[in-house]
Coordinates of C-alpha atoms and ligand atoms in Angstrom, one line a residue:
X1 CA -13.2 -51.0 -36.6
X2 CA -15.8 -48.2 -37.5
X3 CA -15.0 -46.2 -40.5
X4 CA -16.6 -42.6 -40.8
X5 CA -17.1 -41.1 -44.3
X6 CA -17.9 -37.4 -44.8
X7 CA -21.3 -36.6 -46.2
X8 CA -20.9 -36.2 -50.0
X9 CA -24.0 -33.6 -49.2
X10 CA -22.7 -31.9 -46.2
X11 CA -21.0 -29.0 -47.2
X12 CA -17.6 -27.9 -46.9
X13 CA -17.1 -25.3 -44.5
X14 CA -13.7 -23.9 -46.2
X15 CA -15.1 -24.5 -49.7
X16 CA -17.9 -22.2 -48.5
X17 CA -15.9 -19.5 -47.0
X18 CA -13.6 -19.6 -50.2
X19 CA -16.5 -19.4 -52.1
X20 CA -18.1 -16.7 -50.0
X21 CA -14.7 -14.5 -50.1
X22 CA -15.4 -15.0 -53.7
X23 CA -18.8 -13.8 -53.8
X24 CA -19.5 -10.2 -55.8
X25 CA -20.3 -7.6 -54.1
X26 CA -19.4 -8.1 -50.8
X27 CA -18.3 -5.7 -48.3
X28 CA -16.4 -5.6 -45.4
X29 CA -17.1 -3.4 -42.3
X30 CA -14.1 -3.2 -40.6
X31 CA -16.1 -0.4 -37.5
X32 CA -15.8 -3.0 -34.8
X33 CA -13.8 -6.7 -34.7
X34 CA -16.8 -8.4 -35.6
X35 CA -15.8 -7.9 -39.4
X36 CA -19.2 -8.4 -40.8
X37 CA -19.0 -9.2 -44.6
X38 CA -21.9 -7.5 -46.4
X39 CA -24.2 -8.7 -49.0
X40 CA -25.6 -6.2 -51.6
X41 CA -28.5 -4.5 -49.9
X42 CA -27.9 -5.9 -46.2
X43 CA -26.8 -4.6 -43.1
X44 CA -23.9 -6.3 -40.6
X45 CA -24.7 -7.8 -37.5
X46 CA -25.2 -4.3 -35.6
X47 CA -27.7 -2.6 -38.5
X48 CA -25.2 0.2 -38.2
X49 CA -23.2 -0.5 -40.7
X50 CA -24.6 -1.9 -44.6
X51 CA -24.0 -2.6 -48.3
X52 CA -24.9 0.3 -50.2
X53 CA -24.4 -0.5 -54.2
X54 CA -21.5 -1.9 -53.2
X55 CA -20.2 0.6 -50.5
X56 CA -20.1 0.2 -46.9
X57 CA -21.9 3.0 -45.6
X58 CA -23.2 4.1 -41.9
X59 CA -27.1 3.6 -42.0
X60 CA -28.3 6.3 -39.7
X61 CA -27.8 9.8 -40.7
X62 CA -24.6 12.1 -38.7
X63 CA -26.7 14.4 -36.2
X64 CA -25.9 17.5 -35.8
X65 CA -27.5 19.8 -32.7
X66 CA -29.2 23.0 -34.1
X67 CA -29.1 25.5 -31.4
X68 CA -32.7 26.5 -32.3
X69 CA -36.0 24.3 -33.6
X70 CA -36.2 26.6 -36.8
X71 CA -33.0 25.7 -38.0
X72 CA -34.2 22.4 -38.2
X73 CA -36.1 23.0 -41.2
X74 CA -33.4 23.1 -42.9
X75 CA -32.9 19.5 -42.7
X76 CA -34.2 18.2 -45.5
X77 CA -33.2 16.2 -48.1
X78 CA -32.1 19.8 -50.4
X79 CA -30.1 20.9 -47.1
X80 CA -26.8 22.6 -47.8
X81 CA -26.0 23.1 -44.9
X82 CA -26.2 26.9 -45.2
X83 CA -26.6 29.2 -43.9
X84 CA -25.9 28.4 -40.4
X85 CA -23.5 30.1 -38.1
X86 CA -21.3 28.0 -36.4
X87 CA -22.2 29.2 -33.1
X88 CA -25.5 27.7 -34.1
X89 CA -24.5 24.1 -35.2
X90 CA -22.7 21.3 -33.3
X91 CA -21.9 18.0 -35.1
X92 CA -22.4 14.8 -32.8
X93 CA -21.0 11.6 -32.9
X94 CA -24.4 10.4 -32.9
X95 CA -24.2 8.4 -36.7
X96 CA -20.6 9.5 -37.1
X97 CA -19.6 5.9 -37.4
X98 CA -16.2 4.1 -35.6
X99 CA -12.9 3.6 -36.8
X100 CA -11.6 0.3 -36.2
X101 CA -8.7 0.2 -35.1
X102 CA -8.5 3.4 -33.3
X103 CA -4.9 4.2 -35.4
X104 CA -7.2 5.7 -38.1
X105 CA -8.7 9.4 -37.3
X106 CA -12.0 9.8 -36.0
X107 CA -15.0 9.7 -38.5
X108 CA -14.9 13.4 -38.2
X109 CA -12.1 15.9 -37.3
X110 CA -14.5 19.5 -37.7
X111 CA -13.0 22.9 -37.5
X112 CA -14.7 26.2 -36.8
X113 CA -14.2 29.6 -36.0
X114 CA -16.2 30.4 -32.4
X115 CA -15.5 33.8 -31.2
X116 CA -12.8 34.5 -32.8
X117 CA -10.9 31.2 -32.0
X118 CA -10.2 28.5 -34.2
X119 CA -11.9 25.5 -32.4
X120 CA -11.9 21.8 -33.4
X121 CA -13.9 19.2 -32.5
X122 CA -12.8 15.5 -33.1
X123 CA -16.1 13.4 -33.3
X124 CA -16.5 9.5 -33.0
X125 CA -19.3 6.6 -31.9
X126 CA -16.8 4.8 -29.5
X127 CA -17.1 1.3 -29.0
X128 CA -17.2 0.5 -25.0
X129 CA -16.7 -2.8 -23.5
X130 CA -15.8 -0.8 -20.4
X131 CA -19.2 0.8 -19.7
X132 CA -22.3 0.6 -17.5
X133 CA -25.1 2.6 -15.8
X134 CA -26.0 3.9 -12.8
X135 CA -29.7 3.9 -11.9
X136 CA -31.2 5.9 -9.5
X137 CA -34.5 4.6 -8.5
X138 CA -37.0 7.2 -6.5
X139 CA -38.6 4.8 -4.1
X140 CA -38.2 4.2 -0.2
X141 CA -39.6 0.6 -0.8
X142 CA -36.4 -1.9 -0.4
X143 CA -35.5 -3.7 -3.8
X144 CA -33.4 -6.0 -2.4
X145 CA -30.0 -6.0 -0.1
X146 CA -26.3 -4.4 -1.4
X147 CA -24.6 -6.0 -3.4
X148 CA -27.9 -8.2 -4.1
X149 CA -27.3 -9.5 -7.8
X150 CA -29.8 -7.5 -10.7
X151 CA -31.7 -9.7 -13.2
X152 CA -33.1 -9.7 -16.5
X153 CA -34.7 -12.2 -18.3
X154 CA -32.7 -14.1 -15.7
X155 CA -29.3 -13.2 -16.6
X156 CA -27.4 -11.2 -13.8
X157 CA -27.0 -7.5 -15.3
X158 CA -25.6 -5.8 -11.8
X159 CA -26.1 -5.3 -8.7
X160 CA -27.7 -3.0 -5.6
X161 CA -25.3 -0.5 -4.5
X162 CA -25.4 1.8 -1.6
X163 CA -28.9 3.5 -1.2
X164 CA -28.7 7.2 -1.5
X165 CA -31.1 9.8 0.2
X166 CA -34.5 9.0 -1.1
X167 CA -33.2 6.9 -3.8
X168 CA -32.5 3.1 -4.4
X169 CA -29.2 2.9 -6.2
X170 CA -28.5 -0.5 -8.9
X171 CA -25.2 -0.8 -11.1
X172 CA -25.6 -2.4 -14.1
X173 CA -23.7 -3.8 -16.6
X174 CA -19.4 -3.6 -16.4
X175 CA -17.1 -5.8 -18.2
X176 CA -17.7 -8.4 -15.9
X177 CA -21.3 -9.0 -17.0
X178 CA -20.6 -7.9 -20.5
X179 CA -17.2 -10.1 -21.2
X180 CA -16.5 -12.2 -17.7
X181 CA -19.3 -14.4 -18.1
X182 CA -21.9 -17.1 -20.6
X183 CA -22.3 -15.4 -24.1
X184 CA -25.8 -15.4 -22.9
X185 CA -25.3 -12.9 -19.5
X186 CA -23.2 -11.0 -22.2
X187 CA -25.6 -10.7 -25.0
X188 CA -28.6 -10.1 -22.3
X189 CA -26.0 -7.6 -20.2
X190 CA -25.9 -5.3 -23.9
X191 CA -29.1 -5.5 -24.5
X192 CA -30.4 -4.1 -21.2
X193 CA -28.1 -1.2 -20.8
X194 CA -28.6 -0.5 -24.7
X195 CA -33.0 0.0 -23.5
X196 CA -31.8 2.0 -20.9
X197 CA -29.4 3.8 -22.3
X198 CA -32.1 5.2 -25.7
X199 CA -34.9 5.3 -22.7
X200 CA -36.5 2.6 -23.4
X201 CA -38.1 0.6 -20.5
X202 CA -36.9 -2.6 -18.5
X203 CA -37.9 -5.2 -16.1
X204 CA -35.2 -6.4 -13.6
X205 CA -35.5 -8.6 -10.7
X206 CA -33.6 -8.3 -7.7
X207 CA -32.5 -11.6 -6.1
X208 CA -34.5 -11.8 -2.3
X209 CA -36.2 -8.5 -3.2
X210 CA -38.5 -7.2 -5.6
X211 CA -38.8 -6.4 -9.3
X212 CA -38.7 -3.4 -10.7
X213 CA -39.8 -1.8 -14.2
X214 CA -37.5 0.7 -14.8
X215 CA -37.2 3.7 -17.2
X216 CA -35.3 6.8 -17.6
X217 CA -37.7 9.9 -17.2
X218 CA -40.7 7.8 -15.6
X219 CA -42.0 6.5 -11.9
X220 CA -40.5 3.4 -11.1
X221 CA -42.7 0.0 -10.8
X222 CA -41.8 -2.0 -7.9
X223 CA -43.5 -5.5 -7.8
X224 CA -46.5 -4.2 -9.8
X225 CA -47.3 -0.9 -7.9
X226 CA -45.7 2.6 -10.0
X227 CA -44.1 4.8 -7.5
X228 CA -45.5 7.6 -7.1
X229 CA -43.4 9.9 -3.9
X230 CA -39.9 10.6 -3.7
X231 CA -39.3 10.6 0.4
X232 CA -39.4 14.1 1.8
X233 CA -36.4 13.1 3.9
X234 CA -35.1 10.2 6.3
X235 CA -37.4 10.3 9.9
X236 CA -35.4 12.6 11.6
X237 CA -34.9 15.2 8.3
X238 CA -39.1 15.1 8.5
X239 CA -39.1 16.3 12.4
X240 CA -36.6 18.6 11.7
X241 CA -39.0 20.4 9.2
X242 CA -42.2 19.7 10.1
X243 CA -41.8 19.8 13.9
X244 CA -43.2 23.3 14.9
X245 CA -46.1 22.4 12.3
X246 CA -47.5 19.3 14.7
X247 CA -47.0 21.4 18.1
X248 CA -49.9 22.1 19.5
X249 CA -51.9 19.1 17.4
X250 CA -50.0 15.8 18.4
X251 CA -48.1 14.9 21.5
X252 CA -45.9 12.8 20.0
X253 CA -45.2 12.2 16.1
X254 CA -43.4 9.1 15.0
X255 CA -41.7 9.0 11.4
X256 CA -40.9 5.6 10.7
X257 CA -38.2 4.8 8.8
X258 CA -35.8 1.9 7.8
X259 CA -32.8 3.7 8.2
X260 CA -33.5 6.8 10.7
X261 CA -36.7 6.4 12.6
X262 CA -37.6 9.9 14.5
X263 CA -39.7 10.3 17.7
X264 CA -40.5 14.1 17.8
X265 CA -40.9 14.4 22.2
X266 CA -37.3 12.9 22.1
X267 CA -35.7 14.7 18.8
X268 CA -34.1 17.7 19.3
X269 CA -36.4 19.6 17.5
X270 CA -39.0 18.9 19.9
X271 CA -36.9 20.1 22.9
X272 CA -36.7 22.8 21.1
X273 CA -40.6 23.5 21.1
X274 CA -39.9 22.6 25.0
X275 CA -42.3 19.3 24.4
X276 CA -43.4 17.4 26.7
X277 CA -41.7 13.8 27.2
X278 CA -44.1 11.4 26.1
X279 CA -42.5 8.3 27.3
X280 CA -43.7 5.8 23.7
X281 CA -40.6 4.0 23.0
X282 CA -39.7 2.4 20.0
X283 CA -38.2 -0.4 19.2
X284 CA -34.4 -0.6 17.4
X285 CA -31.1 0.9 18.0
X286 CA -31.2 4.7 19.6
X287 CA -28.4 6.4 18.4
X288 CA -29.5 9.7 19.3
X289 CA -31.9 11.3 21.2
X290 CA -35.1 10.7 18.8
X291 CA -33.5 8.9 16.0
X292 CA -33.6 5.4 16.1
X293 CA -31.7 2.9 13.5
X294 CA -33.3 -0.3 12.6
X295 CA -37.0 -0.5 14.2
X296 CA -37.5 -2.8 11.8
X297 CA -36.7 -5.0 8.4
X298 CA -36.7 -3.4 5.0
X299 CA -39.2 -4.2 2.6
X300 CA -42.1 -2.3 0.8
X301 CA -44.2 -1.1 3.7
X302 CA -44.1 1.9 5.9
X303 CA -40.9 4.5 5.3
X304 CA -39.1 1.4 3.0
X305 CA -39.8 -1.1 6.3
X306 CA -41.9 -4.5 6.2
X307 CA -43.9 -2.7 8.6
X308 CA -48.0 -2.9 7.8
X309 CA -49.1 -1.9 11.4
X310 CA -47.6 0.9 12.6
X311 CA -47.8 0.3 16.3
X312 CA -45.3 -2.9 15.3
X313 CA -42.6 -0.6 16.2
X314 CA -43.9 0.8 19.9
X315 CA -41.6 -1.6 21.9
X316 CA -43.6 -0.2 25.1
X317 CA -45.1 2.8 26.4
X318 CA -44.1 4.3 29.8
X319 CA -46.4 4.8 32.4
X320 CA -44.0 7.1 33.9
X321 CA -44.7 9.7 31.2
X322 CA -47.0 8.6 29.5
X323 CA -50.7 9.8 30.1
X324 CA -54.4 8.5 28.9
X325 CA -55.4 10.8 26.0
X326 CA -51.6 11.4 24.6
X327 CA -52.6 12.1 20.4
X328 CA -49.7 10.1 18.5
X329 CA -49.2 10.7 15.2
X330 CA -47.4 7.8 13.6
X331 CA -46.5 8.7 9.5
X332 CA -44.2 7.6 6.8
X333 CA -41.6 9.1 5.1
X334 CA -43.4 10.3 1.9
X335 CA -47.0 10.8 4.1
X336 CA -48.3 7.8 2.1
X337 CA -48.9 6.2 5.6
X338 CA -50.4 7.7 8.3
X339 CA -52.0 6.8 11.2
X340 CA -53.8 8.8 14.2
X341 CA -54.0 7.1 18.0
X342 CA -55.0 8.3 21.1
X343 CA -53.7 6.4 24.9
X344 CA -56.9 5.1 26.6
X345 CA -56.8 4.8 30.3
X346 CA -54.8 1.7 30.6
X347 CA -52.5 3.7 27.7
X348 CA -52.9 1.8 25.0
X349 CA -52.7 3.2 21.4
X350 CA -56.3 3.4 20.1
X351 CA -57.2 4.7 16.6
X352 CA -58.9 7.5 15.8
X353 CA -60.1 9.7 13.1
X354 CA -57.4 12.4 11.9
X355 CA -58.3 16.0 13.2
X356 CA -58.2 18.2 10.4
X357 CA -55.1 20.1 11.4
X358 CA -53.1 16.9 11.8
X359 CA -54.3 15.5 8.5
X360 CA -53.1 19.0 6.6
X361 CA -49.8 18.6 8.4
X362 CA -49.4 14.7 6.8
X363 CA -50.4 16.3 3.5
X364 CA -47.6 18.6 3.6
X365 CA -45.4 16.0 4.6
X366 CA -46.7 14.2 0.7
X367 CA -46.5 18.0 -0.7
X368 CA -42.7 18.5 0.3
X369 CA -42.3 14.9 -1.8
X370 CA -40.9 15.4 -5.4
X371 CA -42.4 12.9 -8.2
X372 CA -40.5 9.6 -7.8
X373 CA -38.8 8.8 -11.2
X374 CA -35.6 6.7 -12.3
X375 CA -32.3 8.5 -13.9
X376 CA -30.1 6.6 -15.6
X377 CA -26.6 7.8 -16.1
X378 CA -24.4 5.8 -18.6
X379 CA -20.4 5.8 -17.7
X380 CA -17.5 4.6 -19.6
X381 CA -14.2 4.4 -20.2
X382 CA -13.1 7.2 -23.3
X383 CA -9.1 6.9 -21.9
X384 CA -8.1 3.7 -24.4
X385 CA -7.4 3.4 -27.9
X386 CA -10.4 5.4 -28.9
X387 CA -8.1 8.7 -28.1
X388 CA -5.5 7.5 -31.2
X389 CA -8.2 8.5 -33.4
X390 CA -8.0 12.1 -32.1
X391 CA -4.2 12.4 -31.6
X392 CA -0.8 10.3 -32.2
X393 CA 0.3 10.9 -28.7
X394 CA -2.9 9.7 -26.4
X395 CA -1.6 10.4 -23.0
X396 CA -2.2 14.2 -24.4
X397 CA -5.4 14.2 -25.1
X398 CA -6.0 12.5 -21.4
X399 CA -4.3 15.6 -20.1
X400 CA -6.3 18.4 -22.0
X401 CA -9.2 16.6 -20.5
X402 CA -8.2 16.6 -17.6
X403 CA -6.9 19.8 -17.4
X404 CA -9.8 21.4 -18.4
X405 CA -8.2 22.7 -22.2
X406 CA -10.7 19.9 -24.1
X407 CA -14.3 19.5 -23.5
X408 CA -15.4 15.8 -23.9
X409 CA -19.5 15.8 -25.2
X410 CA -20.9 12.6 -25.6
X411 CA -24.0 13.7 -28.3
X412 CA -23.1 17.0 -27.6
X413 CA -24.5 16.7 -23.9
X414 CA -22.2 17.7 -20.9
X415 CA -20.9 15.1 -18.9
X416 CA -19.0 14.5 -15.7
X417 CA -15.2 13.7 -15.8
X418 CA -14.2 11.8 -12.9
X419 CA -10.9 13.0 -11.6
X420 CA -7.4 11.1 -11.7
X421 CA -6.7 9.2 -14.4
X422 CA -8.1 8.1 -18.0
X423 CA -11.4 9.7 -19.0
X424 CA -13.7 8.0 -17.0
X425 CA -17.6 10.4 -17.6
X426 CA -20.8 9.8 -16.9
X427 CA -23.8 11.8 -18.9
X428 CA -27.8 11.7 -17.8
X429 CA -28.8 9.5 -20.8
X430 CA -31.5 12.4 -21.0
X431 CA -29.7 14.5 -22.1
X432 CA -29.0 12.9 -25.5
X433 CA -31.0 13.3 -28.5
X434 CA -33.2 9.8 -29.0
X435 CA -31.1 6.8 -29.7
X436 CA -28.4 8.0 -29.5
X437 CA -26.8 4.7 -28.2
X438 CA -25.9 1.8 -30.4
X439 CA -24.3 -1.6 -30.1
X440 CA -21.5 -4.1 -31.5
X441 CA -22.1 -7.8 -30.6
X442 CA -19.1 -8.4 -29.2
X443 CA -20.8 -7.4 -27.4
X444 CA -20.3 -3.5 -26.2
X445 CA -22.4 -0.7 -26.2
X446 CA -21.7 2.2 -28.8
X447 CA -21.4 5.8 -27.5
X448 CA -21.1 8.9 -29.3
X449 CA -18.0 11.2 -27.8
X450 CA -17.0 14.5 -28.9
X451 CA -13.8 16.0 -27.9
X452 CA -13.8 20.3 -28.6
X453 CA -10.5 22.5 -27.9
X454 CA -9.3 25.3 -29.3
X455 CA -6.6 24.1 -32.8
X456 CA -3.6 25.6 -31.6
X457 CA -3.8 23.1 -28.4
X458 CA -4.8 20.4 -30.5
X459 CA -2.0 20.5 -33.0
X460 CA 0.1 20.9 -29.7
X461 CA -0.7 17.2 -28.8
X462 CA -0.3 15.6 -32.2
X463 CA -3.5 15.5 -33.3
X464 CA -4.4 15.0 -36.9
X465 CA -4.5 18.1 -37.8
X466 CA -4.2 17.3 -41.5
X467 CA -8.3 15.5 -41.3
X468 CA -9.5 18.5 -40.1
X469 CA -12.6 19.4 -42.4
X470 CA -14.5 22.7 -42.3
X471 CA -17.8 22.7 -40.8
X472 CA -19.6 24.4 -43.9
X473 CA -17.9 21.2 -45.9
X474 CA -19.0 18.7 -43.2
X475 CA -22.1 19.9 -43.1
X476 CA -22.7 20.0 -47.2
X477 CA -20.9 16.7 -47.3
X478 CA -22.4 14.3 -44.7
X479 CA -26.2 15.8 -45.4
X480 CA -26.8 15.5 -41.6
X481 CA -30.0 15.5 -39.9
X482 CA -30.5 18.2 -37.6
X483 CA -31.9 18.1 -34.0
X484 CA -32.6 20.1 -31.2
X485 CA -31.6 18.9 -27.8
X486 CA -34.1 18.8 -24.9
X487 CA -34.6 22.2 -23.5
X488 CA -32.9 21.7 -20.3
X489 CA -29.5 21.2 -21.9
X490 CA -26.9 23.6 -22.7
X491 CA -26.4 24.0 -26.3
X492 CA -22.6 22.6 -26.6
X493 CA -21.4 25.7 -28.0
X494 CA -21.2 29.2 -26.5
X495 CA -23.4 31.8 -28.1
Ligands
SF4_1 S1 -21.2 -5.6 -36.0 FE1 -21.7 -3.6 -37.0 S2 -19.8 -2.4 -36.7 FE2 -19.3 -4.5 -36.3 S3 -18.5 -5.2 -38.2 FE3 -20.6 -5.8 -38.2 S4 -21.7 -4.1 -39.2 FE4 -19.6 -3.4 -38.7

């Protein structure tokens, strides 16, 4: 019979939580369910939260929007606050901190007078474990197929969604990845959307596709190579617009495409110009006259195909109506590709050098093409307990939303409500000031909300209308920093 001893030097894991329950000076953040206990001096698990002699205090500064970049010079450290109309101020949840549980009011409950009505505006970082992005990726090159899982640092993240017109579409994050699966897919999941989300850059890899550096604001990097062309249209969209621009120059203009390939003779557009069959007939699924679906596989060659040489999709030319010297004009999507042939006696495609007029017509195919970049929208969740910090009667607060009587903000930008129920938004990550985003490790990203309605409505749906501080006292109390927001944003609050 073995007999086990404990270690008289191992210590004793009860003794040392007794002991550290016991230890001065310790704090407790109780913002999230992580309850970190604070040293002196330190910060919890998040940074967001620390031990200031002995206080637990938010470690980044409340933000509040200034309507215009001189009132920012008031944000120094002697800042009152004053003078500032309120028209000219908004106060964001961005360093509000989170009340955990959501029974407690919100951080900050402000009331001002905006033309002539009393508004308030009930400000909180919300903690989302319901919450992901949305990525729009500028690039006709083919990342990978739907529902193809989304890497990083080989943890899956999300997923490829439906493409969108010009755009490669990923979904990323979602309870799933951020609670349904290894602490590790969790903890990587957070992390990813939390880059994103305060525009920071990252690498994800598509399984059987490519990878892609990705960044709100900038080209995307697919597989090494930055984007540079968002697609002027699918195949068909290019004959439509370009088609009376090649008359006269080319007999026949192909615009490959993976999804809608277009062959201008056959299009409708160049029956229109009264063109000339021209009998080359490409390969795929003809599903109308000039627009064919699937000439090829996706992948990162011509018009978002695998295609390298564009006479891979001529399945055969017809002697019928076809005739030796025919100019063909074969061209991408974004007019990165293009290619100039001309039928020799036994009509075959042989290249030639681009006339000048043909060559100005592909450049404005690439003129017509906006810069490829990524957008990032983040979306989440606002219709759960985080309302209770706003009102004692949630399902009220869902219908003000929804009804249009309460604004939701989220760092004072606008967002999207999606209709039916909860309150479901998405916002351009953008469109926030910088870092706006935070995180908890339980992990779930951390969002600044705002909710704004006018008082009477909001004592109407039993909020706490007891918390609500003046502006002019929030403002000389919290010793905010100000900000300006990027200039293509509406300022949160009427003039
Ligand atoms: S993780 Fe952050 S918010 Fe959560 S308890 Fe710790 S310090 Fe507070």
């Amino acid at each position: 019979m073995t007999t086990t001893h404990a270690d008289p030097a191992a210590p004793d894991e009860a003794a040392l939580a007794a002991a550290k329950l016991r230890e001065p000076g310790l704090v407790t953040c109780d913002a999230c369910p992580v309850l970190c206990r604070i040293r002196p001096g330190r910060t919890g698990a998040c940074d967001r939260y620390g031990n200031v002699e002995g206080r637990l205090a938010r470690m980044d500064p409340l933000t509040v929007l200034a309507r215009r970049p001189e009132l920012v010079r008031f944000a120094g450290a002697d800042w009152s606050g004053n003078p500032l109309a309120a028209q000219d101020v908004f106060v964001s949840a961005i360093g509000a901190g989170t009340t955990y549980p959501d029974y407690k009011p919100a951080p900050f409950i402000v009331g001002a007078e905006i033309d002539g009505v009393e508004m308030v505006t009930v400000v909180t970082e919300g903690i989302f474990s319901y919450c992901g992005l949305k990525v729009k990726i500028d690039t006709d090159r083919h990342l990978g197929p739907e529902c193809a899982p989304v890497r990083a640092q080989g943890e899956q993240v999300g997923h490829v969604t439906t493409a969108e017109y010009g755009s490669q579409m990923l979904s990323l994050g979602g309870v799933r990845h951020l609670t349904g699966g290894s602490k590790r897919e969790g903890v990587v999941t957070c992390e990813t959307l939390l880059t994103l989300a305060n525009g920071g850059a990252a690498e994800l890899a598509v399984d059987g596709g490519a990878s892609v550096i990705v960044q709100p604001g900038q080209a995307p990097i697919v597989d090494g190579v930055a984007e540079h062309r968002m697609r002027v249209g699918c195949g068909s969209a290019a004959i439509g617009m370009f088609a009376g621009q090649w008359l006269h120059h080319a007999d026949e203009v192909i615009v490959v495409d993976d999804h809608i390939t277009g062959v201008l003779s056959e299009h409708q557009a160049g029956r229109f110009l009264d063109m000339r069959p021209a009998g080359v007939r490409v390969r795929g699924r003809r599903s109308t006259p000039g627009r064919y679906f699937q000439v090829a596989e996706p992948g990162l060659g011509w018009g978002g195909t695998d295609i390298t040489d564009p006479l891979a999709v001529i399945e055969r030319i017809d002697p019928k109506l076809a005739w030796p010297g025919l100019r063909l004009l074969m061209v991408s999507t974004t007019g990165e590709h293009a290619a100039w042939f001309v039928l020799d006696e036994a009509l075959r495609p042989v290249a030639a050098p681009m006339p000048a007029p043909v060559a100005a017509a592909v450049a404005r195919i690439a003129e017509n093409c906006e810069p490829a970049l990524c957008t990032v929208l983040f979306m989440a969740g606002a219709g759960g307990s985080l309302r209770a910090g706003a009102t004692e009667n949630p399902v009220l607060l869902t219908r003000a939303v929804q009804r249009g009587r309460a604004r939701v903000t989220a760092g004072g930008a606008p967002v999207y409500v999606w209709p039916g129920g909860g309150i479901t938004f998405m916002v351009d990550v953008a469109n926030l000031p910088a870092n706006a985003f935070g995180h908890v490790p339980t992990p779930a990203l951390v969002a600044p909300i705002e909710f704004t309605l006018p008082r009477t409505d909001y004592v109407r749906l039993g909020g706490h209308a007891g918390r609500v501080r003046h502006l002019a006292d929030v403002l000389a109390e919290a010793r905010p920093r100000a900000v300006t927001q990027p200039a293509h944003v509406p300022f949160p609050v009427p003039p």
